[in-house]
Coordinates of C-alpha atoms in Angstrom, one line a residue:
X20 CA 0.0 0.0 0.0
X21 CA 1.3 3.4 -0.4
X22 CA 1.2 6.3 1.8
X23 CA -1.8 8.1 0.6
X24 CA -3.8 4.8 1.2
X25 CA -2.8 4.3 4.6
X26 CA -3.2 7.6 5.3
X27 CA -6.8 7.3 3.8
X28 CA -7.2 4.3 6.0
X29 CA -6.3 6.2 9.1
X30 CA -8.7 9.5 8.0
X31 CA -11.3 7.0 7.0
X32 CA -11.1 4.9 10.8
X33 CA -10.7 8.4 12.7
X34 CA -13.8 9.5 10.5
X35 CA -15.7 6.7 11.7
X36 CA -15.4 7.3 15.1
X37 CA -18.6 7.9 17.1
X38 CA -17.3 11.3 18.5
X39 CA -16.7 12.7 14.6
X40 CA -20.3 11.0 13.6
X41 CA -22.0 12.6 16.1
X42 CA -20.6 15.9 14.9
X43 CA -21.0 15.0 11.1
X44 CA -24.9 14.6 10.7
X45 CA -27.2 17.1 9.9
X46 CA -29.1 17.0 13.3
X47 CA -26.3 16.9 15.4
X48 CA -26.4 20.2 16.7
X49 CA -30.4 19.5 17.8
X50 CA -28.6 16.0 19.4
X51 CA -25.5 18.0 20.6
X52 CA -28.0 20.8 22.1
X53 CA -30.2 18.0 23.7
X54 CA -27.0 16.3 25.8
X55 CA -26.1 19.6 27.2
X56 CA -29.9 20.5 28.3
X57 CA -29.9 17.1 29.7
X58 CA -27.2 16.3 31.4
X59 CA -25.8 19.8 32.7
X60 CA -22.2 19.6 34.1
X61 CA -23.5 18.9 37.8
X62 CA -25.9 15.9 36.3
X63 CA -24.1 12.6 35.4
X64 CA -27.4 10.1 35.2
X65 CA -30.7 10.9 34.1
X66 CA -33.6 7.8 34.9
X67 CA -34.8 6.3 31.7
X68 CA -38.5 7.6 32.2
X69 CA -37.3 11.3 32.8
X70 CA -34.6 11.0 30.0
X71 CA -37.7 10.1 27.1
X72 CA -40.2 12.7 28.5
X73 CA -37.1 15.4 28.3
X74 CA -36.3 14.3 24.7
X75 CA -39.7 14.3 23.5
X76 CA -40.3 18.3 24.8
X77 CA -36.8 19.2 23.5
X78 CA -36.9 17.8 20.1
X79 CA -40.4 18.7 19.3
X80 CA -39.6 22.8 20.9
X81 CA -36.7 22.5 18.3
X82 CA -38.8 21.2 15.5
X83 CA -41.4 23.4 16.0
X84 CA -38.8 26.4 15.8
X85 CA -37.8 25.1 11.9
X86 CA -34.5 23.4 13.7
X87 CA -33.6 19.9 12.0
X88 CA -34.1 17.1 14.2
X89 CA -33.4 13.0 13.6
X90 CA -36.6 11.1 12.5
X91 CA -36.9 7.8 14.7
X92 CA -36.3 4.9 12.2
X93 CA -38.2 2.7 15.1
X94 CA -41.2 5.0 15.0
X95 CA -43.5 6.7 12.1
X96 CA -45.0 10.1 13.1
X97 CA -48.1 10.7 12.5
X98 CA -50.3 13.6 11.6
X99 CA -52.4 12.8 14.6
X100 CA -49.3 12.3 17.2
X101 CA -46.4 14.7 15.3
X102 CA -44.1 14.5 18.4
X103 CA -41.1 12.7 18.3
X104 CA -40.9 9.2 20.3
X105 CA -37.8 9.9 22.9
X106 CA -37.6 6.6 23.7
X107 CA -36.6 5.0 20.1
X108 CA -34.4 8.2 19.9
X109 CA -32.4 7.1 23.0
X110 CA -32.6 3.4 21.8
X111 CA -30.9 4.2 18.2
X112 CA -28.7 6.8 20.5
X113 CA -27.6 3.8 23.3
X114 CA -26.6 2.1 19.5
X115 CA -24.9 4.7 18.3
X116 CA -22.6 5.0 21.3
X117 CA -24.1 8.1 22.1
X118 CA -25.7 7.0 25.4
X119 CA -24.9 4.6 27.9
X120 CA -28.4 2.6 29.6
X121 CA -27.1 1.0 32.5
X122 CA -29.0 0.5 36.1
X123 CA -28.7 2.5 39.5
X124 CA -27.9 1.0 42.9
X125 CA -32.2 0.8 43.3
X126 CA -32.2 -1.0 40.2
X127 CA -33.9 1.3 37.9
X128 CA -32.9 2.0 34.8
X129 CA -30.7 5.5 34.3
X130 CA -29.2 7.2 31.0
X131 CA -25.3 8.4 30.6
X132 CA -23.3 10.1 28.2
X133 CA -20.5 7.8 26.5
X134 CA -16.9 9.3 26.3
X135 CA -17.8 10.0 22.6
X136 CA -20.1 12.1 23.1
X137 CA -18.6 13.9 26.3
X138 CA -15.6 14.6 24.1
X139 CA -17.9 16.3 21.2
X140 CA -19.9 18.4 24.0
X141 CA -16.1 19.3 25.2
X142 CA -14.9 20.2 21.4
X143 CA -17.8 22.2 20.9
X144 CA -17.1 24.2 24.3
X145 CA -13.7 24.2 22.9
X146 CA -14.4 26.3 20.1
X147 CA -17.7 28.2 20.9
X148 CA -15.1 30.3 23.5
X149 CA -13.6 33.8 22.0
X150 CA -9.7 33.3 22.4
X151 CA -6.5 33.2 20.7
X152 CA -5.4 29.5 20.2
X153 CA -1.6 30.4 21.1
X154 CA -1.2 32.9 24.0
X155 CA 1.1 33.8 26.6
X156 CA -0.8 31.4 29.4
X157 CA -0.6 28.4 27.2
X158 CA 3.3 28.5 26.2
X159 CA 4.3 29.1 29.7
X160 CA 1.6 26.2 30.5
X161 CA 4.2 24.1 28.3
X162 CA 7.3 25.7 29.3
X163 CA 6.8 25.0 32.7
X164 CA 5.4 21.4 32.4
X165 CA 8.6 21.0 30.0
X166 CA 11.2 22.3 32.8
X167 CA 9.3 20.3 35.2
X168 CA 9.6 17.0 33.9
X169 CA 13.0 17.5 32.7
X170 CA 13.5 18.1 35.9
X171 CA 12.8 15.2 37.0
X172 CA 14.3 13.0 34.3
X173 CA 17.8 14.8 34.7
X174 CA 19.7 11.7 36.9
X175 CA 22.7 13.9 37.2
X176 CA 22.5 14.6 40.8
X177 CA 24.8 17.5 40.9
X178 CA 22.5 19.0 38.4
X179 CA 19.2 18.0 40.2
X180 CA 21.1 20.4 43.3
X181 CA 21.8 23.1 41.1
X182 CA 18.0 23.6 39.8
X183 CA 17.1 23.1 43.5
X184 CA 19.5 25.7 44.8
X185 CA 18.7 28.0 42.0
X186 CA 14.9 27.7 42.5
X187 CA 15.6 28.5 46.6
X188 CA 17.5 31.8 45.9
X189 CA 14.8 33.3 43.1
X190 CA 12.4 32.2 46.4
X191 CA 14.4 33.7 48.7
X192 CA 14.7 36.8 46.8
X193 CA 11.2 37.3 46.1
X194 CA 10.6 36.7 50.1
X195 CA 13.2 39.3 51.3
X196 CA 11.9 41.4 48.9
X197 CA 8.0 41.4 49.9
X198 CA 9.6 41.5 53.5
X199 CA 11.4 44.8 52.8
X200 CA 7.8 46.4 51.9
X201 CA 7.3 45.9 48.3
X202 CA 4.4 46.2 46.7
X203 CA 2.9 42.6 45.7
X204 CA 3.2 42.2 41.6
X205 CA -0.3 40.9 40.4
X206 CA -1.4 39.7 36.8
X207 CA -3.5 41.8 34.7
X208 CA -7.4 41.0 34.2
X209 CA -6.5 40.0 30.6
X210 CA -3.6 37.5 31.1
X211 CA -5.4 36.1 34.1
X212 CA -8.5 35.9 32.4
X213 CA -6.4 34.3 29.7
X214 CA -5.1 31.3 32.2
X215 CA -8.5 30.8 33.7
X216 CA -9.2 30.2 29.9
X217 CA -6.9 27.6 29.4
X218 CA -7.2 25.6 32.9
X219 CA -11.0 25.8 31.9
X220 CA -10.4 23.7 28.6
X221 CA -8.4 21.4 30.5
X222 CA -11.1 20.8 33.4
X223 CA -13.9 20.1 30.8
X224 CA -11.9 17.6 29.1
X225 CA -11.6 15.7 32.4
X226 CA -15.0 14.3 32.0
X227 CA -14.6 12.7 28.5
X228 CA -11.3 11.3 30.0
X229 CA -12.6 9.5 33.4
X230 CA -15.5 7.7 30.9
X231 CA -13.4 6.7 28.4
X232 CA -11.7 4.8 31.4
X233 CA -14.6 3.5 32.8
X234 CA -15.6 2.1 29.1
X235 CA -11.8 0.8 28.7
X236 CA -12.4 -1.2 32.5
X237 CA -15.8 -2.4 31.4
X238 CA -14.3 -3.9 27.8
X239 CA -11.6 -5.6 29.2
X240 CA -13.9 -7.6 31.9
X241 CA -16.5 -8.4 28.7
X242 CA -13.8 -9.9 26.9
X243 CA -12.6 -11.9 30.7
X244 CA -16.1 -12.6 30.7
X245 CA -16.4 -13.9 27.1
X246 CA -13.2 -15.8 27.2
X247 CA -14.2 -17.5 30.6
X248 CA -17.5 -18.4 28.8
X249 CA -15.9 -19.9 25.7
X250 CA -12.8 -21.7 27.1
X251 CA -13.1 -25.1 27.9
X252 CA -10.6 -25.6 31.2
X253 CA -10.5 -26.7 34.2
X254 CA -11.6 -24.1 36.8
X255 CA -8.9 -23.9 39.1
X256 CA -6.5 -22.9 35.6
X257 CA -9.5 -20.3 34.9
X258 CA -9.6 -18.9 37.9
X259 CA -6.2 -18.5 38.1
X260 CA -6.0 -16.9 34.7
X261 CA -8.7 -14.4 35.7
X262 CA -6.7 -13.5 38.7
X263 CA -4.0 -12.7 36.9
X264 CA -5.6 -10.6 34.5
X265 CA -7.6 -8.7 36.7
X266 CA -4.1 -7.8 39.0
X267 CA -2.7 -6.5 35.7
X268 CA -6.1 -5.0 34.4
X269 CA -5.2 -1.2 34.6
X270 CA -1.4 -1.6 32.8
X271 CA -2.7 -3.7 30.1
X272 CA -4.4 -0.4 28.4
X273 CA -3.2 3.3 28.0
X274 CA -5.9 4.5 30.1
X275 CA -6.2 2.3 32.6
X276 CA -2.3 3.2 33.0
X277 CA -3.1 7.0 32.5
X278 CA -5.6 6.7 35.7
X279 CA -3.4 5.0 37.9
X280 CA -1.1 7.8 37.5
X281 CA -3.4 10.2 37.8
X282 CA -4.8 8.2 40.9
X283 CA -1.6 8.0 43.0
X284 CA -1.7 11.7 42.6
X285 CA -5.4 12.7 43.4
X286 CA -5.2 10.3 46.5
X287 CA -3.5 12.8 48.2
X288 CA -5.8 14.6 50.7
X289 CA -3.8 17.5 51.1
X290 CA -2.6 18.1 47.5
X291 CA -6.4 18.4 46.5
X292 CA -6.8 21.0 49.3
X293 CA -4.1 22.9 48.5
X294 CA -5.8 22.6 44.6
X295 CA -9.4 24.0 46.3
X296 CA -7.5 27.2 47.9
X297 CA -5.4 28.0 44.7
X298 CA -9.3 27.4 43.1
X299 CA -10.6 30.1 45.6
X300 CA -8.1 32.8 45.3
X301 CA -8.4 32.7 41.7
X302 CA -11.8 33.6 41.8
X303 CA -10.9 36.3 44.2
X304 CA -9.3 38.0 41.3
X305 CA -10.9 40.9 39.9
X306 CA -11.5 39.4 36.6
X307 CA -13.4 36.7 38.0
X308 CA -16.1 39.9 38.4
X309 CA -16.7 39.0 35.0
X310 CA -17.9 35.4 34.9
X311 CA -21.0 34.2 35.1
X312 CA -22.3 32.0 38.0
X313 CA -22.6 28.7 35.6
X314 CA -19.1 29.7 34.7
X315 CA -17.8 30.2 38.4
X316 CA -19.9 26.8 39.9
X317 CA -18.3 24.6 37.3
X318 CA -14.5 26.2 38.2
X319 CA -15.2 25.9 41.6
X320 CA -16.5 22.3 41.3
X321 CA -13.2 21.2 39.7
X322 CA -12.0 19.2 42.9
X323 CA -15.7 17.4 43.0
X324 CA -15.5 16.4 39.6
X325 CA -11.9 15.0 40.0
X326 CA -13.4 12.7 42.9
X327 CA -16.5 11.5 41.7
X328 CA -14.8 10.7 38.3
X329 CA -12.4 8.6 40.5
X330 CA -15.2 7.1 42.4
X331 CA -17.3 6.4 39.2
X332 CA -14.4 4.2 37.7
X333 CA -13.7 2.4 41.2
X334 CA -17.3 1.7 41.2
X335 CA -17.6 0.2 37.8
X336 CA -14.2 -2.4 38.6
X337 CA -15.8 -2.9 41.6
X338 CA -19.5 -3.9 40.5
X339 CA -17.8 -5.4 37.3
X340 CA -15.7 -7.7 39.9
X341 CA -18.6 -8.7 41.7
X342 CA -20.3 -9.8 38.4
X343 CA -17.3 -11.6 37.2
X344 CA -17.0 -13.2 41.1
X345 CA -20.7 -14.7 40.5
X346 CA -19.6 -16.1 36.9
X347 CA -17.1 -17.7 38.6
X348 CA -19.4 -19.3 41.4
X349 CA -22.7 -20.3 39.2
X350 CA -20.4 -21.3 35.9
X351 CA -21.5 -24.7 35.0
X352 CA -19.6 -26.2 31.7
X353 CA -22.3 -29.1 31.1
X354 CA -25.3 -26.2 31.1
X355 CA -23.3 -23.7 29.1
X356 CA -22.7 -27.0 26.2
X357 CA -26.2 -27.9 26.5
X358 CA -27.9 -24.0 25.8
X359 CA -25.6 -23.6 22.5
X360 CA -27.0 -26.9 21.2
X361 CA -30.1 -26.0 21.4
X362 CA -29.7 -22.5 20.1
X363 CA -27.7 -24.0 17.3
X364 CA -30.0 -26.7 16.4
X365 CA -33.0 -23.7 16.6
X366 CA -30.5 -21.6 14.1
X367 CA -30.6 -24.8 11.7
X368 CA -34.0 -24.9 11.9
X369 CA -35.4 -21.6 11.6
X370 CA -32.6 -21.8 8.3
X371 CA -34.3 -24.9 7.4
X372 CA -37.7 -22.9 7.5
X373 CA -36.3 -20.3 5.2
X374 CA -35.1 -22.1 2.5
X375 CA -38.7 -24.0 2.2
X376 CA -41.1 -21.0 2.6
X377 CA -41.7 -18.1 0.5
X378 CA -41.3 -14.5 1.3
X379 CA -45.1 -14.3 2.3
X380 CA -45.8 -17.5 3.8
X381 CA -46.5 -17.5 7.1
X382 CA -44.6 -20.5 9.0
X383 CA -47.2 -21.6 12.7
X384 CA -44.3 -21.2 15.4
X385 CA -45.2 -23.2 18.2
X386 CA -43.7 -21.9 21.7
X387 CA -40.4 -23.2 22.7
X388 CA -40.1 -25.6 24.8
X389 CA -44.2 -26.6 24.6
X390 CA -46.1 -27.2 28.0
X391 CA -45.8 -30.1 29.6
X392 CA -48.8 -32.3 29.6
X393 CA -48.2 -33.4 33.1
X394 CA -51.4 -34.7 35.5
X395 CA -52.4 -33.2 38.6
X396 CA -49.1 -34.1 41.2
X397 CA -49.6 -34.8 44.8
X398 CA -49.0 -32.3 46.9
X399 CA -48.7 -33.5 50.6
X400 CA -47.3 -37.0 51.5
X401 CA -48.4 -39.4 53.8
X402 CA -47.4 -38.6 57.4
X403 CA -48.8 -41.0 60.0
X404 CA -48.7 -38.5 63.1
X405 CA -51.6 -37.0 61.2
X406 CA -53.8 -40.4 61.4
X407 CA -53.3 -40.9 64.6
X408 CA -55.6 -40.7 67.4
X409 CA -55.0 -37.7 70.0
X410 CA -54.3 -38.8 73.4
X411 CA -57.0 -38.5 76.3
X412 CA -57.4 -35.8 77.7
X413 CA -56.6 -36.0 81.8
X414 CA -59.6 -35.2 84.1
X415 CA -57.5 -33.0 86.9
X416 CA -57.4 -33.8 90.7
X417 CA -59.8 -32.2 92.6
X418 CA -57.5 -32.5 95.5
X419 CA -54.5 -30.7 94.3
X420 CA -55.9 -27.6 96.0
X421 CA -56.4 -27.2 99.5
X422 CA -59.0 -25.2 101.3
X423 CA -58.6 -21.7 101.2
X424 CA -60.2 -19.3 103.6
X425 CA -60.4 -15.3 103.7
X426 CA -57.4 -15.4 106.1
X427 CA -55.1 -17.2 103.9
X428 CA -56.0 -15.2 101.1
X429 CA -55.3 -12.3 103.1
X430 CA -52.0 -13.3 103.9
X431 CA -50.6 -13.5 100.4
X432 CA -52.8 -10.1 99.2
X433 CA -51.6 -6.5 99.1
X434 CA -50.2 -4.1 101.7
X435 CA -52.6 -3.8 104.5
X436 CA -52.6 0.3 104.4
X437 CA -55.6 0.5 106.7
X438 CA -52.7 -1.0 109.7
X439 CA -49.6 0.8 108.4
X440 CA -51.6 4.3 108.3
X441 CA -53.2 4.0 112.0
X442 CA -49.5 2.3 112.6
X443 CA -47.7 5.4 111.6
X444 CA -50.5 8.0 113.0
X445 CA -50.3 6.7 116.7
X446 CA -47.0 5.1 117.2
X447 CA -44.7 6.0 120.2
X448 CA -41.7 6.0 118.0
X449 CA -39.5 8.5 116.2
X450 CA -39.4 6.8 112.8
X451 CA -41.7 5.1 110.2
X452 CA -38.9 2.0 110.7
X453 CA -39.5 1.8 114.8
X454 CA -43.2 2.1 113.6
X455 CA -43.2 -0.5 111.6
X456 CA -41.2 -2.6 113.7
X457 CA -43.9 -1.8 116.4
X458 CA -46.1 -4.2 114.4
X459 CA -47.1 -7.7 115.0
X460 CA -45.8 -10.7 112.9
X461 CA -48.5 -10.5 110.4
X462 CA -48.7 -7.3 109.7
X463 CA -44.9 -7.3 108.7
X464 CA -45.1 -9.3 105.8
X465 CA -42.4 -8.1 102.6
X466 CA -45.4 -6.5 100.6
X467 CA -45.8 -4.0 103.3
X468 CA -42.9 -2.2 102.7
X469 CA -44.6 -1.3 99.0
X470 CA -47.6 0.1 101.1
X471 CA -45.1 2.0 103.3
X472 CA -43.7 3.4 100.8
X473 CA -46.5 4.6 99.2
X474 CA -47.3 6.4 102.5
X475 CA -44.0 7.9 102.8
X476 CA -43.9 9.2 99.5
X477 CA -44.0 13.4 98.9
X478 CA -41.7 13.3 102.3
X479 CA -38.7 15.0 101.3
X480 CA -36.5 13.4 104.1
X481 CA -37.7 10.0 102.7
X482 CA -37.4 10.7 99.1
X483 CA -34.2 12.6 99.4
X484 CA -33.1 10.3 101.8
X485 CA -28.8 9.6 101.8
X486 CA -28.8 6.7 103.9
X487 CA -31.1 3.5 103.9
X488 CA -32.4 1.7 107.4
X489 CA -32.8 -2.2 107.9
X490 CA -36.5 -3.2 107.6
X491 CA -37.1 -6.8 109.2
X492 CA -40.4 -8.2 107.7
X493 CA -42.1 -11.6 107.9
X494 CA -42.7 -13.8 105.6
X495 CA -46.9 -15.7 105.4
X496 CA -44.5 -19.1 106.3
X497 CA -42.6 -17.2 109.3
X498 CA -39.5 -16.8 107.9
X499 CA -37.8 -13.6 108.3
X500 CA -35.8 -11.7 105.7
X501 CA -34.4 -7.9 105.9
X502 CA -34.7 -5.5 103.2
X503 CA -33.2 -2.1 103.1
X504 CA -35.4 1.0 102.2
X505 CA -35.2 5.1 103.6
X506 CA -37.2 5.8 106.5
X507 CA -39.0 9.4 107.9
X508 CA -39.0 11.3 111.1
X509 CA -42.7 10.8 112.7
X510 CA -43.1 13.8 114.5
X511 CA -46.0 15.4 112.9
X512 CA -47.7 12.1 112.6
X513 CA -48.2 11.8 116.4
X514 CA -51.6 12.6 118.2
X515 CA -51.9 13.3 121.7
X516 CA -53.6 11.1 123.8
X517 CA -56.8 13.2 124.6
X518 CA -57.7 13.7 120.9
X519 CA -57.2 10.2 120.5
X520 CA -60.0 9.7 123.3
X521 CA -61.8 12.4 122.2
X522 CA -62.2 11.0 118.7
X523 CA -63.2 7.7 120.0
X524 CA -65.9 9.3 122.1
X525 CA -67.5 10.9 119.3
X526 CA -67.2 8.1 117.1
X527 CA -69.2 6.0 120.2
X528 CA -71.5 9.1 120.1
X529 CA -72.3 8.9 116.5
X530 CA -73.2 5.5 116.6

């Protein structure tokens, strides 16, 4: 071949490229125009649903305004229903590697742009922006990148320490001479504006760059998948295969390479805070009066989109991993051998039918596999516990319970608070405890103490209480046992003598 054909060949494979069709057709600035209404540069996924209603409004506002939009080869408008059906247009999209249809963590299914396509909305941002192409900011851009990682490649080490001394006296210069009082040199409006301009094209391009990873991870586990599918091994030698390819997953490929670099530098915590700062104080600069605040958000987003791009290709080798860890466990070799026979032998077939018929006859396809004719199956076996007879049912003793009176039933009731209040009204003693040791036997029982209690309570030297007294109570079988509770002073509870006679009298007089 000579050169003009492969260079033909190259053109013509570049040419092909979904990114340059995308840009090539007649509607792609109503597709183009679509994407970025969509999916705005803080919106990555858009559910499926919301995604067709949004195309639908869009292309018909664009159609209606004399723009030219695609026709849906999967659906014929009508004069009744004009509109445009958004969801074949996303399906021919999703084929067109346009659009990405892929499910969210709740399972429903969400929309994405494709690398492709994020790298002809970046192109088109590109060049819609009023600037020179070659400018002061973008030489010294690649100057300084230059010196920098010549820098590093010198392995001379006597030249290493003479760019490191010189860099430390043009530093210390410039600090001595701030320190003497000099006025602080600051960049124009226009060269600044002029950098901001070029770090800009840089950060949209960062998009395009963090899916085309994500698509690169994604075909390398289809083809694991494929191979592990196809190869007839044992599964200790696949497994061990797929191990090893997956260890070496991001070197086999330029940009799974590219984003491990690019990882080992982002991981650094404090290297993406000292990027948010530099972020803030240039759009403390004056120029920055003159941006717009969709222009100023997606600058000072730049350290967001840097993680969530990292986290977006983490999470596709992770879910891909998972996927490719239940191949693994549910692969079964005799199943696999058994489905391509039979979707070979329904290939030969449906040929078979083909060759026989006509290019109108209709050919009666019969479900595959037909129902099975099978009777009605039993659905509960035989269990003898269920035939057998219940055992009797036992009449119960008569005599197990013993008499009970009113007293004994007294004796394992309540608190008695009738006793304990005429207990605590007229005792001799000092304390509700001396009270209630005052009592006989069976009015001492271990239930008392809960009526006590209950007669004690609102008494702030029994409620506040620091120090418990022993309370020696009776059980109904005469066994003693002590419990610990507070106790209150019974001064005010006392009645003299005479009123207590005086009360009875009156009570006998009443009667």
């Amino acid at each position: 071949m000579t050169d003009v054909d492969l260079e033909f060949a190259r053109v013509r494979a570049v040419l092909d490229r979904p990114t340059l069709r995308l840009m090539s057709r007649p509607t792609s600035a109503t597709v183009l125009a679509v994407f970025r209404t969509v999916f705005d540069r803080d919106v990555q996924y858009v559910p499926a649903d919301r995604m067709h209603l949004q195309v639908e409004e869009h292309v018909a506002r664009l159609q209606a305004s004399g723009a030219r939009v695609p026709a849906s080869e999967q659906h014929e408008q009508s004069e009744q229903d004009p509109r445009p059906n958004g969801r074949a247009l996303c399906r021919e999209w999703v084929a067109a590697q346009w659009l990405v249809r892929s499910n969210s963590p709740d399972g429903d299914e969400q929309y994405s742009l494709t690398s492709h396509a994020l790298e002809a909305l970046s192109l088109v941002d590109a060049l819609s922006a009023d600037r020179a192409l070659i400018s002061e900011s973008r030489l010294a851009m690649i100057v300084d990148a230059v010196h920098r990682w010549a820098a590093r490649a010198e392995p001379d080490p006597d030249v290493q320490i003479r760019r490191i001394d010189a860099q430390i006296a043009e530093l210390r210069a410039e600090r001595e001479r701030l320190e003497h009082g000099d006025d602080v040199v600051t960049v124009e409006d226009d060269r600044m504006r002029d950098g901001y301009t070029n770090i800009s094209d840089l950060i949209r391009q960062l998009p395009s760059d963090f899916k085309r990873v994500e698509e690169a991870v994604a075909t390398m586990h289809r083809s694991i998948v494929e191979d592990f599918r196809q190869e007839v091994r044992p599964i200790g030698e696949i497994l061990d295969d797929y191990l090893a390819r997956t260890d070496n997953l991001m070197q086999a490929t330029p940009e799974g390479r590219a984003f491990e670099g690019a990882f080992e530098l982002l991981r650094d915590d404090a290297l993406l805070l000292r990027l948010r700062d530099d972020i803030a104080t240039i759009l403390s600069h004056s120029f920055a009066d003159g941006l717009g605040a969709g222009e100023r958000r997606a600058f000072r987003n730049t350290v967001t989109i840097l993680r969530q791009g990292i986290e977006d290709v983490l999470a596709q080798r992770r879910q891909l991993t998972a996927t490719l860890r239940d191949q693994i466990v549910a692969h079964d070799v005799v199943r696999d051998r058994e489905l391509d026979a039979v979707i070979r032998s329904i290939n030969r077939g449906l040929a078979t039918l083909m060759d026989q018929g006509g290019a109108r006859d209709r050919i009666p396809l019969p479900l595959l596999p037909a129902s099975a004719e099978v009777g009605t199956l039993r659905e509960r076996f035989y269990d003898p516990d269920a035939e057998s007879v219940p055992p009797p049912i036992e009449e119960p003793d008569d005599d197990v319970f013993e008499d009970l009176d009113v007293e004994m039933l007294r004796k394992h009731g309540g608190p008695l608070l009738t006793e304990l209040r005429a207990a605590l009204r007229f005792a001799e003693a000092d304390s509700s405890v001396d009270a209630f040791h005052g009592l006989p036997p069976e009015q001492r029982r271990p239930v008392e103490l809960f009526g006590l209690a209950h007669l004690l309570t609102g008494r702030d030297d029994f409620e506040s209480a620091a120090h418990v007294a022993e309370h020696r109570t009776v059980r109904p079988d005469g066994s003693p046992v002590t419990f610990h509770m507070p106790t209150a002073a019974l001064a005010a509870e006392r009645t003299p003598a005479g009123e207590h006679h005086d009360d009875t009298q009156n009570a006998q007089e009443a009667r």
